[in-house]
Short mmCIF file of C-alpha atoms in Angstrom, two decimals:
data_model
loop_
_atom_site.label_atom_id
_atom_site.label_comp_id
_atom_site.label_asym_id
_atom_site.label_seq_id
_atom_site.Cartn_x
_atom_site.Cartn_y
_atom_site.Cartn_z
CA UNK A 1 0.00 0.00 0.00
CA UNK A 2 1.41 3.45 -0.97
CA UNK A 3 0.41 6.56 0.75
CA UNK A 4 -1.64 8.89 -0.61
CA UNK A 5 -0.27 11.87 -2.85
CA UNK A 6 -0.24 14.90 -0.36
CA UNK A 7 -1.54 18.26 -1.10
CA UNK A 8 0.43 21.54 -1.04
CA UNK A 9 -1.45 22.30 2.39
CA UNK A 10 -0.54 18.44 3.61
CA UNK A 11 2.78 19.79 3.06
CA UNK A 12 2.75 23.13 4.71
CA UNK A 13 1.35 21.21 7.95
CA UNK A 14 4.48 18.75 7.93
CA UNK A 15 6.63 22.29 7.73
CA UNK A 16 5.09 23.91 10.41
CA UNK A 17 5.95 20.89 13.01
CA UNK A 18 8.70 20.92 11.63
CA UNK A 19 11.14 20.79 15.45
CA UNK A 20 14.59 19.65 16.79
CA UNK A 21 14.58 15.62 16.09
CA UNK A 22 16.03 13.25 18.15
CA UNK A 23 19.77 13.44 18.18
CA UNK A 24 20.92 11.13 20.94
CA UNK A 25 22.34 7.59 21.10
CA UNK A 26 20.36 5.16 19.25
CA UNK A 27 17.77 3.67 21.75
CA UNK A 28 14.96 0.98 21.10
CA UNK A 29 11.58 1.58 22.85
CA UNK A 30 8.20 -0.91 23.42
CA UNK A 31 5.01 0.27 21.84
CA UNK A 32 1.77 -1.46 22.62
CA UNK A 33 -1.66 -1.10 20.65
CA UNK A 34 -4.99 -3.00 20.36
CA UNK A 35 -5.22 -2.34 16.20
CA UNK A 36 -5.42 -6.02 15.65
CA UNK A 37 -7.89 -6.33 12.67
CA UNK A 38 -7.61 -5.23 9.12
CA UNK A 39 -5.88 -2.10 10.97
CA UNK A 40 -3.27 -3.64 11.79
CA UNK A 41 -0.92 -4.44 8.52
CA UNK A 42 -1.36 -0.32 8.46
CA UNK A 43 -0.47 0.44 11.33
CA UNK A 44 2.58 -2.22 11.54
CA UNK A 45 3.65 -0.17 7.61
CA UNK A 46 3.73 2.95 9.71
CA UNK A 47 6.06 1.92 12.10
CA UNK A 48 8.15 0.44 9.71
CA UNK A 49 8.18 3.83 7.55
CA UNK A 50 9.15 5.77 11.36
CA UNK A 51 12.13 2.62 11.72
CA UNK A 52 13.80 3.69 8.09
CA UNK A 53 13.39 7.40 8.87
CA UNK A 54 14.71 7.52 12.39
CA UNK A 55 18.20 5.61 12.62
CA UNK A 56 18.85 6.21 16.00
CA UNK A 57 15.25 5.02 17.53
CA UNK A 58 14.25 1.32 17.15
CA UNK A 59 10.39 1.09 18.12
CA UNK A 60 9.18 -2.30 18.71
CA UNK A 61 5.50 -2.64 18.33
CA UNK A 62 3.26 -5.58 20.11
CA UNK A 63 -0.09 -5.69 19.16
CA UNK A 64 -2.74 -7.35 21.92
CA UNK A 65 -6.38 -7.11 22.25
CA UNK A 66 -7.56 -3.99 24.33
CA UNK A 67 -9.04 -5.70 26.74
CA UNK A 68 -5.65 -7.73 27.32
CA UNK A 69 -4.27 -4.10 27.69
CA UNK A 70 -6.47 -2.70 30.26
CA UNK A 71 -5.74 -5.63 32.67
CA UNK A 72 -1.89 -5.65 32.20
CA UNK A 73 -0.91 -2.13 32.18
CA UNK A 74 -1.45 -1.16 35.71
CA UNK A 75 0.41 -4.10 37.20
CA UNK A 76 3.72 -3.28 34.24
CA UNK A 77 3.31 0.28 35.26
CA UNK A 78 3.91 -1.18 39.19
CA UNK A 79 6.45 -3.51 38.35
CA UNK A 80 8.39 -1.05 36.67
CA UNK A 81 7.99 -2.72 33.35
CA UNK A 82 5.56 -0.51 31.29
CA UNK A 83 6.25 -0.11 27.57
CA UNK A 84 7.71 2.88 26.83
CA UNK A 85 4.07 3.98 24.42
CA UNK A 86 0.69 2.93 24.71
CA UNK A 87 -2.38 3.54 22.95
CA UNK A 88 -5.03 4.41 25.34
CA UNK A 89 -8.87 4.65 24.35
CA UNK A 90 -11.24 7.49 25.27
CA UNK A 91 -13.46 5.94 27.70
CA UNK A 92 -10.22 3.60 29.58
CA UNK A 93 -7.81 6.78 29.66
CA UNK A 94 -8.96 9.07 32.28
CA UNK A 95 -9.37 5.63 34.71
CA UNK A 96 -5.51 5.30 34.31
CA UNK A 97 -4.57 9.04 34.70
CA UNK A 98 -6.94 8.92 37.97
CA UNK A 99 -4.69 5.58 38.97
CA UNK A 100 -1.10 7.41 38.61
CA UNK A 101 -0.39 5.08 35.77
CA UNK A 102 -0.24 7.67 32.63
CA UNK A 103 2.43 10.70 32.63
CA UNK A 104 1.32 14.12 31.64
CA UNK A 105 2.60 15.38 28.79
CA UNK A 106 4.17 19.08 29.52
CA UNK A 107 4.41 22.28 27.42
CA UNK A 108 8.31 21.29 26.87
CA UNK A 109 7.48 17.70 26.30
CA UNK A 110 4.65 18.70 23.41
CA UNK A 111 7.44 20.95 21.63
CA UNK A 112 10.09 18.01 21.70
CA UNK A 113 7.68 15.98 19.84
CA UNK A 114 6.85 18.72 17.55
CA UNK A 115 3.11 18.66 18.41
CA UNK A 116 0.68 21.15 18.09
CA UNK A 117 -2.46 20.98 20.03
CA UNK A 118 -3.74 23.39 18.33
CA UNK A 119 -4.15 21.82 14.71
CA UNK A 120 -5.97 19.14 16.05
CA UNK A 121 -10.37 18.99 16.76
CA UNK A 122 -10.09 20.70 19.62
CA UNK A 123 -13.19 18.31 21.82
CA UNK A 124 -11.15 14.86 20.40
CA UNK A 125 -7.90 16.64 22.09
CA UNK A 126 -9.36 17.27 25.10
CA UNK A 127 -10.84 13.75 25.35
CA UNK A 128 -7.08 13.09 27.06
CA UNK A 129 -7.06 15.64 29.37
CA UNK A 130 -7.95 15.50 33.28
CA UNK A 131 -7.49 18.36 35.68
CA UNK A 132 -6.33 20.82 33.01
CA UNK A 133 -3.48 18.29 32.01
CA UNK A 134 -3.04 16.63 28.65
CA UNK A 135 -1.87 13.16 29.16
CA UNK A 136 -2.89 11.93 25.03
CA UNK A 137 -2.22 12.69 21.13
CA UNK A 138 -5.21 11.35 19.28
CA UNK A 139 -4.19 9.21 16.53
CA UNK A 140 -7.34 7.27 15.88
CA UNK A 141 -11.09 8.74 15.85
CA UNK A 142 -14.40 7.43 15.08
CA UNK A 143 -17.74 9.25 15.32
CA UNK A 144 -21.75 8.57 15.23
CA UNK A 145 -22.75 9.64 11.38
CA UNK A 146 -26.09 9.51 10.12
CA UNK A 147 -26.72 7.33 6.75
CA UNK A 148 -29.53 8.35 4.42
CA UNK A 149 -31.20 6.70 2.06
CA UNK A 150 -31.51 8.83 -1.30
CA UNK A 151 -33.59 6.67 -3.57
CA UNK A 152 -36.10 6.60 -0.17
CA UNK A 153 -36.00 10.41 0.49
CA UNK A 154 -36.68 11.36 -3.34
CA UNK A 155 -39.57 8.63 -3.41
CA UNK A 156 -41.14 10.54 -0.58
CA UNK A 157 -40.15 13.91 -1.82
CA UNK A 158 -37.49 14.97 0.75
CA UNK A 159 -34.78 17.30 -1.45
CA UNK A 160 -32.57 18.16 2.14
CA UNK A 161 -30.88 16.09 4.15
CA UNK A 162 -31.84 16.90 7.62
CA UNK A 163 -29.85 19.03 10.15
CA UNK A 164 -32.14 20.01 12.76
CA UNK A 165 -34.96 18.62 14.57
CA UNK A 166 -37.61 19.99 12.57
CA UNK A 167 -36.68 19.21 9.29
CA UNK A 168 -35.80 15.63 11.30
CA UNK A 169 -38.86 15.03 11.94
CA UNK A 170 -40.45 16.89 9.01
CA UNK A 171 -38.74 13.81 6.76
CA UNK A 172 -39.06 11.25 9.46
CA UNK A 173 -43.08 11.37 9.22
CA UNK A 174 -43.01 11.82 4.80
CA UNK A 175 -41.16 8.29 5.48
CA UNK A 176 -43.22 6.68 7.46
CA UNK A 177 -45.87 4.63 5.92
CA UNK A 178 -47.80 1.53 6.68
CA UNK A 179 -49.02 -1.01 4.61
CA UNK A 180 -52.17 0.63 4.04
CA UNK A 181 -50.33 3.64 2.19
CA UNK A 182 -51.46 5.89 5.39
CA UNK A 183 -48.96 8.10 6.61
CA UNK A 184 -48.66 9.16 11.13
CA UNK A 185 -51.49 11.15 11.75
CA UNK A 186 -53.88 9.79 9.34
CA UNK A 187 -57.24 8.47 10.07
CA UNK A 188 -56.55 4.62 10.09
CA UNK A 189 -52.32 4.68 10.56
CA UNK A 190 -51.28 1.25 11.35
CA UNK A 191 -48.13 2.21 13.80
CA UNK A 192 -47.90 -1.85 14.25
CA UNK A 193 -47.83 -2.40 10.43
CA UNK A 194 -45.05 -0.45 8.83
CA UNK A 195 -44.04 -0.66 5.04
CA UNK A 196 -41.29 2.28 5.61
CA UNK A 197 -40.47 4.92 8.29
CA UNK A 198 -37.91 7.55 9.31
CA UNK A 199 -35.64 5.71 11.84
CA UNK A 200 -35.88 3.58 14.21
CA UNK A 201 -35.46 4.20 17.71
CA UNK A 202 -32.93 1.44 19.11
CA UNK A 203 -31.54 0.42 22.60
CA UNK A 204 -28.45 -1.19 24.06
CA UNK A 205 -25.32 0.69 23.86
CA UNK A 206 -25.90 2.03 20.07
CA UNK A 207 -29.07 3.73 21.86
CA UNK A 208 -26.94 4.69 24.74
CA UNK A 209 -24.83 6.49 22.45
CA UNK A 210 -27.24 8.23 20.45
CA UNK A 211 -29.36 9.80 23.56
CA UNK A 212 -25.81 10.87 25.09
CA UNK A 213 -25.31 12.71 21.58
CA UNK A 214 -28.76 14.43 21.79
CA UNK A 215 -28.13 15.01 25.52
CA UNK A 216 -25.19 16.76 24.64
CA UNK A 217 -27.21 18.58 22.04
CA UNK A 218 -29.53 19.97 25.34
CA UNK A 219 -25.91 21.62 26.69
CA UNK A 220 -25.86 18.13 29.71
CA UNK A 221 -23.08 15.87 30.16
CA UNK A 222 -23.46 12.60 31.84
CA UNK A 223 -21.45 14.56 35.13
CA UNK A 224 -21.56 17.50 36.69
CA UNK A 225 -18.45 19.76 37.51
CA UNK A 226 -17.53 17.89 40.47
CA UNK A 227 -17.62 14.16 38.46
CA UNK A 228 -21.09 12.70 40.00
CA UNK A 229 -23.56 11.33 37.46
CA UNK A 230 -25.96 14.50 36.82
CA UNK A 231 -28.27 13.13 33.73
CA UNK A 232 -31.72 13.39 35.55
CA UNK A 233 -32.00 17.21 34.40
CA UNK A 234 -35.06 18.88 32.87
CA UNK A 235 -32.76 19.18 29.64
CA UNK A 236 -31.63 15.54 30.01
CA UNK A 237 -35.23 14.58 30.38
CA UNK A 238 -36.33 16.62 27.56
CA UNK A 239 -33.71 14.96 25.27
CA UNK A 240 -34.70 11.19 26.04
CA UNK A 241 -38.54 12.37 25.95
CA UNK A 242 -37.96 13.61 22.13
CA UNK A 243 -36.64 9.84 21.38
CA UNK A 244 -39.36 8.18 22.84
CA UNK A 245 -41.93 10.62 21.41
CA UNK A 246 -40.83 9.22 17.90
CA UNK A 247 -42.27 6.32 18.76
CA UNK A 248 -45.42 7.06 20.43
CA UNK A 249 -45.99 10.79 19.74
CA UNK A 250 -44.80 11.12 16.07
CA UNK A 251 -45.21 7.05 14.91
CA UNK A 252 -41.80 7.61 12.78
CA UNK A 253 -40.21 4.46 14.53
CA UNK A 254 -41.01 1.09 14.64
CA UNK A 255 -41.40 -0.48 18.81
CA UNK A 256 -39.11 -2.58 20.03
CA UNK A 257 -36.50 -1.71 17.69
CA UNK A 258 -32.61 -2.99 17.96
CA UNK A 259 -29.24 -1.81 16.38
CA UNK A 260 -29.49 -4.99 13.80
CA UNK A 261 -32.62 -4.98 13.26
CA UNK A 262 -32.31 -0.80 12.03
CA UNK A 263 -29.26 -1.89 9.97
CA UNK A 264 -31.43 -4.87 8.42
CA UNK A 265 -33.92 -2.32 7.63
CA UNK A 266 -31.57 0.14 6.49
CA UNK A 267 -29.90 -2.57 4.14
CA UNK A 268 -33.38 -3.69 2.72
CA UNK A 269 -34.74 -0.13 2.03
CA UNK A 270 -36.98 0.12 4.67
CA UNK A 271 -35.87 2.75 6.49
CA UNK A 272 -35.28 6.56 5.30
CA UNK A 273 -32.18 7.54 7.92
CA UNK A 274 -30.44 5.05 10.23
CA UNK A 275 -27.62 6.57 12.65
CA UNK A 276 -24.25 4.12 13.71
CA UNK A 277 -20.67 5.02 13.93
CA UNK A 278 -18.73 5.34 10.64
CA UNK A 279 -17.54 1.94 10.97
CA UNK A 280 -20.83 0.69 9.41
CA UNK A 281 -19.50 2.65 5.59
CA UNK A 282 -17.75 -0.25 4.25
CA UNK A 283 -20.32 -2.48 4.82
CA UNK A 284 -23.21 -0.29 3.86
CA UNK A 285 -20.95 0.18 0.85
CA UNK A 286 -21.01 -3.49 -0.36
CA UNK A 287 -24.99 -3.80 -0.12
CA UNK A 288 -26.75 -4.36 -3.45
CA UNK A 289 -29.01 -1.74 -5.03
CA UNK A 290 -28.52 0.44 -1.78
CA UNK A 291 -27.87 4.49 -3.12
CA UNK A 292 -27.18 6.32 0.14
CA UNK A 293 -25.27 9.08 1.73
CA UNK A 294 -23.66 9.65 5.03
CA UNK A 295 -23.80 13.33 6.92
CA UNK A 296 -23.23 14.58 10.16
CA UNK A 297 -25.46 13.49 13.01
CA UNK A 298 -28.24 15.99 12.78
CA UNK A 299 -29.24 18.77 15.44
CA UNK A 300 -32.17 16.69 17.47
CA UNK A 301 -31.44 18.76 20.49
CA UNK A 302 -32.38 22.36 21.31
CA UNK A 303 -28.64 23.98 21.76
CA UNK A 304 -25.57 23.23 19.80
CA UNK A 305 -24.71 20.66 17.67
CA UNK A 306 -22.79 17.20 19.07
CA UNK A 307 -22.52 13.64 18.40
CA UNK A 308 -20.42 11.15 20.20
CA UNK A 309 -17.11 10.14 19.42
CA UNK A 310 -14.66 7.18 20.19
CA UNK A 311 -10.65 7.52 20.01
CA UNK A 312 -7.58 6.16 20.92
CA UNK A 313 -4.95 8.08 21.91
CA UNK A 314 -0.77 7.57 22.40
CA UNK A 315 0.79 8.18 25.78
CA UNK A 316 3.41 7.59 27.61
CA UNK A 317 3.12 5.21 30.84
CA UNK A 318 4.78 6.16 34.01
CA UNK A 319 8.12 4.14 34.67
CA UNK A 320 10.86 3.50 36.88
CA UNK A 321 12.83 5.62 38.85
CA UNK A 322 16.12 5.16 36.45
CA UNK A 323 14.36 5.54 33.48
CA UNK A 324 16.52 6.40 30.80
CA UNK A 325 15.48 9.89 29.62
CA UNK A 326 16.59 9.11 25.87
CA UNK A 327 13.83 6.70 25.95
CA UNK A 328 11.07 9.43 26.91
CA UNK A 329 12.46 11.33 24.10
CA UNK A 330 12.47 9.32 21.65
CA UNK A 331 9.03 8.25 22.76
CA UNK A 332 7.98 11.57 21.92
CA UNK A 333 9.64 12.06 18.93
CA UNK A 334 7.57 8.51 18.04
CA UNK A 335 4.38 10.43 19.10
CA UNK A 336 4.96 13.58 17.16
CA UNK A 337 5.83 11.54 14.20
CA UNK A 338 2.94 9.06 14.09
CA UNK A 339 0.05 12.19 14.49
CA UNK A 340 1.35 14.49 11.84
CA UNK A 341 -0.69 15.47 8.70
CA UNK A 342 0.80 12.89 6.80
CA UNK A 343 0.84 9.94 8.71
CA UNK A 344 -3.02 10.38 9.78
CA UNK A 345 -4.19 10.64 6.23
CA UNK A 346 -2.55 7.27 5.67
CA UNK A 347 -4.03 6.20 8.62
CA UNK A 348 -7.97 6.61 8.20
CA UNK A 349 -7.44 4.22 5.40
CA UNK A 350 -8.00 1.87 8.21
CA UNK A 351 -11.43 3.65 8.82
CA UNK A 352 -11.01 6.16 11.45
CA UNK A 353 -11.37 9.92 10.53
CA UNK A 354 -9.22 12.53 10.78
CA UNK A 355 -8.46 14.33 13.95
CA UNK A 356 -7.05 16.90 12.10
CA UNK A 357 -8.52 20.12 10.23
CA UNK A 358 -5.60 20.07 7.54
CA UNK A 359 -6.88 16.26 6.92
CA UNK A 360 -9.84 16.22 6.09
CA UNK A 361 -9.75 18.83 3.66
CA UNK A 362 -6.99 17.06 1.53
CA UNK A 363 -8.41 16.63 -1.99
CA UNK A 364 -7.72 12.70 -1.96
CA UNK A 365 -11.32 12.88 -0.09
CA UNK A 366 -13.05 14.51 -2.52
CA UNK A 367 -14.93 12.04 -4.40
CA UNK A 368 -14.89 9.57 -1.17
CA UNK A 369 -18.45 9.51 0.32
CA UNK A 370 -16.69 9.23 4.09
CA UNK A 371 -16.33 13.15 3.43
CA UNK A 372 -19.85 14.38 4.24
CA UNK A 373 -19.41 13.63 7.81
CA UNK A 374 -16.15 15.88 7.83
CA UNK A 375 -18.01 19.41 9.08
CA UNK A 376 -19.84 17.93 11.86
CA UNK A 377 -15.61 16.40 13.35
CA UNK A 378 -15.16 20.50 14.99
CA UNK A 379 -18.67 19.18 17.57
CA UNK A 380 -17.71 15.03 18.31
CA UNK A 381 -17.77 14.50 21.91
CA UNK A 382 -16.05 11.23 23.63
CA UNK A 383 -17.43 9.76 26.86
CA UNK A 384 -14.24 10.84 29.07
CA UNK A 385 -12.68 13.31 31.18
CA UNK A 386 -13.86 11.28 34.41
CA UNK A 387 -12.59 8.04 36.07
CA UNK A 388 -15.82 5.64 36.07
CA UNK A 389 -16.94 6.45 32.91
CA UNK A 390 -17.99 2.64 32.89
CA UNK A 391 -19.96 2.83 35.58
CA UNK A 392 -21.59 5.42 34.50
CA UNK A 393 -21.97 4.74 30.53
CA UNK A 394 -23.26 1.01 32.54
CA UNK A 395 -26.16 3.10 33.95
CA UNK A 396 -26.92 5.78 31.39
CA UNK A 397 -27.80 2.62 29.16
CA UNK A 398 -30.04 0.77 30.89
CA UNK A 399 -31.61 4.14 32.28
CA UNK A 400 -32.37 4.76 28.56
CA UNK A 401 -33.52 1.43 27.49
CA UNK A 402 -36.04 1.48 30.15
CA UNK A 403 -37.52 4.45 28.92
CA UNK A 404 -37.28 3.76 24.93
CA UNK A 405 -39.34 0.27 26.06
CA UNK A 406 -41.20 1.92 28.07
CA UNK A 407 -40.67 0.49 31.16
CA UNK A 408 -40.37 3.53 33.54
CA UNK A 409 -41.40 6.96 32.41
CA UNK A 410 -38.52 8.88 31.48
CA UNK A 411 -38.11 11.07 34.69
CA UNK A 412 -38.26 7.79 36.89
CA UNK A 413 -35.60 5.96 34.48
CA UNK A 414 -32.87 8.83 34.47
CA UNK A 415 -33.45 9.64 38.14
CA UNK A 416 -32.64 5.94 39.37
CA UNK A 417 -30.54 5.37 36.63
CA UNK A 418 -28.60 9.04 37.94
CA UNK A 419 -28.77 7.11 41.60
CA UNK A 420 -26.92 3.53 40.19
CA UNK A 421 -24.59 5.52 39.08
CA UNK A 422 -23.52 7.65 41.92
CA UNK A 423 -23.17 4.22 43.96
CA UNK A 424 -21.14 2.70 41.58
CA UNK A 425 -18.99 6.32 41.34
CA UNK A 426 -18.82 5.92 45.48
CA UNK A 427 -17.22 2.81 45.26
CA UNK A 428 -14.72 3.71 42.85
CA UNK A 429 -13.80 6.84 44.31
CA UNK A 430 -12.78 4.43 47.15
CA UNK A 431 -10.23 2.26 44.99
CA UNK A 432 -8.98 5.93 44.31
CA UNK A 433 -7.55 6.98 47.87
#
């Protein structure tokens, strides 16, 4: 695989981080990742390309599953045996900063590696930082998208893609018919008999992870200012009510539905808009007779525009007390290298997105469908910045699958889902002292 031609501003970007390389003795440092699927053979041709280009630094790469990862780092980090760069997701990272196990990276430590904070999406940056301390360089992103079906949207007359809840819902109800040809709000609509409609309203994680982007949306985060789960809000209420009203209220969604069973529908034709991460392009891609788009997740809230956001970011483990400082270094000279312009647009062949401005707008994208999600990158938001985000991603998705299948009303299903959580965040503060 050969990289893709840069563009003159490509170019420019590699000059401006341009900084004082590594000059000391040759050293050899440990790198661990989790890319072990079709990612992988990239990622291993990137190191290899950093190898040639840097004589005098050796990195060894190891790839392992994630999970494998989360379990062994602390205990290397304690033994004194932590490789010298990890890759660190979004919703694991804060957990080990909280835990001591994860060095911040300094002013001086940023301009060794040639790294500008600045160039990158500034909300994906600051998924690595705790306590006004960047411990992370993004080098992998992925993001909620919505996919549209065109052929569906002209049948039913829809010329805009939606961007806002209005127009949402506007096209969610002209694609919503049942089998009688009657459309919500008609005498004799079959809600239990559908031939097409907008979008189906899912649970599980995938549903987690859309109401967190439309709570977002209503300015709430799943915690407050001092960490504690803080969800059960009028806003936070307002934005799950909206998602269950498309199911009762407007009819534009199917009951019961599931992630699968919205790509199934999405795959068959059936449904006008269906929203997953951008992972689900290549295979939407491959599916016979199916003519759709991909755009930023819409506005469905009522004050800024969001979506959610996953990422994986490089950092540097703490180590031993003699740690050679040619390592750390080197380690950052690795880091710099491996997030520039260059090296990320070879990167997202592997399917993540560019956490970079200068990125996305390289003209290699622009006949590649993956580039109508590009404006909405500036507004992505990652589950992060606390230390239980599991605990409390745990109990944000059941509070909102018990209100999408209408189990509790929505008030009672954030509020004791907002009081799991705040046990669970008890306990862990606990493992923290």
């Amino acid at each position: 695989m050969n990289l893709k031609p840069l563009t003159l501003i490509l170019a420019l970007a590699a000059a401006s981080t341009a900084h004082a390389e590594y000059t000391g003795p040759k050293v050899e440092i440990t790198y661990l990742h989790g890319f072990t699927g079709p990612d992988r053979p990239i990622m291993e041709q990137l190191v290899k390309k950093f190898n040639e280009a840097h004589p005098n630094i050796e990195v060894k790469a190891q790839a392992q599953p994630w999970g494998t990862t989360w379990q062994q780092l602390a205990p290397l980090v304690a033994s004194g045996r932590a490789p010298d760069v990890v890759v660190i997701n979004e919703d694991q990272i804060t957990g080990f900063v909280a835990r001591g196990a994860v060095t911040p990276l300094t002013a001086a430590d940023l301009k060794a590696g040639g790294i500008n904070k600045a160039s990158f999406y500034q909300p994906l940056w600051k998924t690595a930082d705790y306590k006004g301390r960047s411990y992370g360089v993004p080098i992998h992103s992925v993001a909620l998208a919505m996919y549209y079906n065109k052929d569906l949207m002209k049948k039913y007359g829809i010329s805009k893609v939606p961007t806002n809840r209005a127009e949402f819902l506007a096209a969610a109800k002209a694609c919503t018919v049942d089998k009688g040809g009657k459309n919500p709000g008609e005498a004799g609509f079959d809600p239990k008999n559908l031939q097409t409609w907008g979008n189906g309203v899912v649970n599980g994680w995938m549903g987690g992870t859309i109401a967190y982007s439309v709570l977002r949306q209503n300015g709430v985060n799943l915690v407050d200012k001092d960490l504690n789960a803080a969800f059960a809000t009028p806003a936070g209420q307002e934005a799950i009510q909206f998602l269950v009203d498309q199911i009762n209220k407007y009819q534009t969604s199917p009951a019961n539905a599931t992630e699968q069973s919205e790509i199934n529908a999405f795959r068959q034709g059936k449904t006008c808009f269906n929203f997953n991460g951008v992972w689900m392009l290549e295979q939407y891609k491959g599916q016979d007779g199916l003519n759709f788009g991909i755009a930023p997740f819409p506005q469905l809230g009522t004050k800024m525009k969001a979506a959610w956001g996953g990422s994986s970011h490089l950092t540097l483990p703490k180590q031993r007390a003699n740690y050679d400082k040619n390592k750390r270094l080197a380690a950052l000279e690795f880091i710099g290298w491996m997030t520039q312009p260059a090296q990320n647009l070879f990167w997202t062949q592997a399917g993540g997105l560019p956490t970079q401005a200068k990125v996305a707008s390289d003209k290699s994208y622009d006949n590649n469908p993956i580039s109508g999600l590009f404006e909405g990158l500036p507004n992505v938001y990652a589950t992060s910045g606390y230390p239980w985000v599991g605990q409390v991603r745990g109990a944000w998705d059941a509070a909102v699958e018990a209100a999408i299948l209408g189990k509790k009303t929505v008030k009672d299903a954030l509020e004791d889902g907002m009081n799991e959580a705040n046990k669970q965040i008890d306990q862990a503060r606990k493992t923290l002292q």
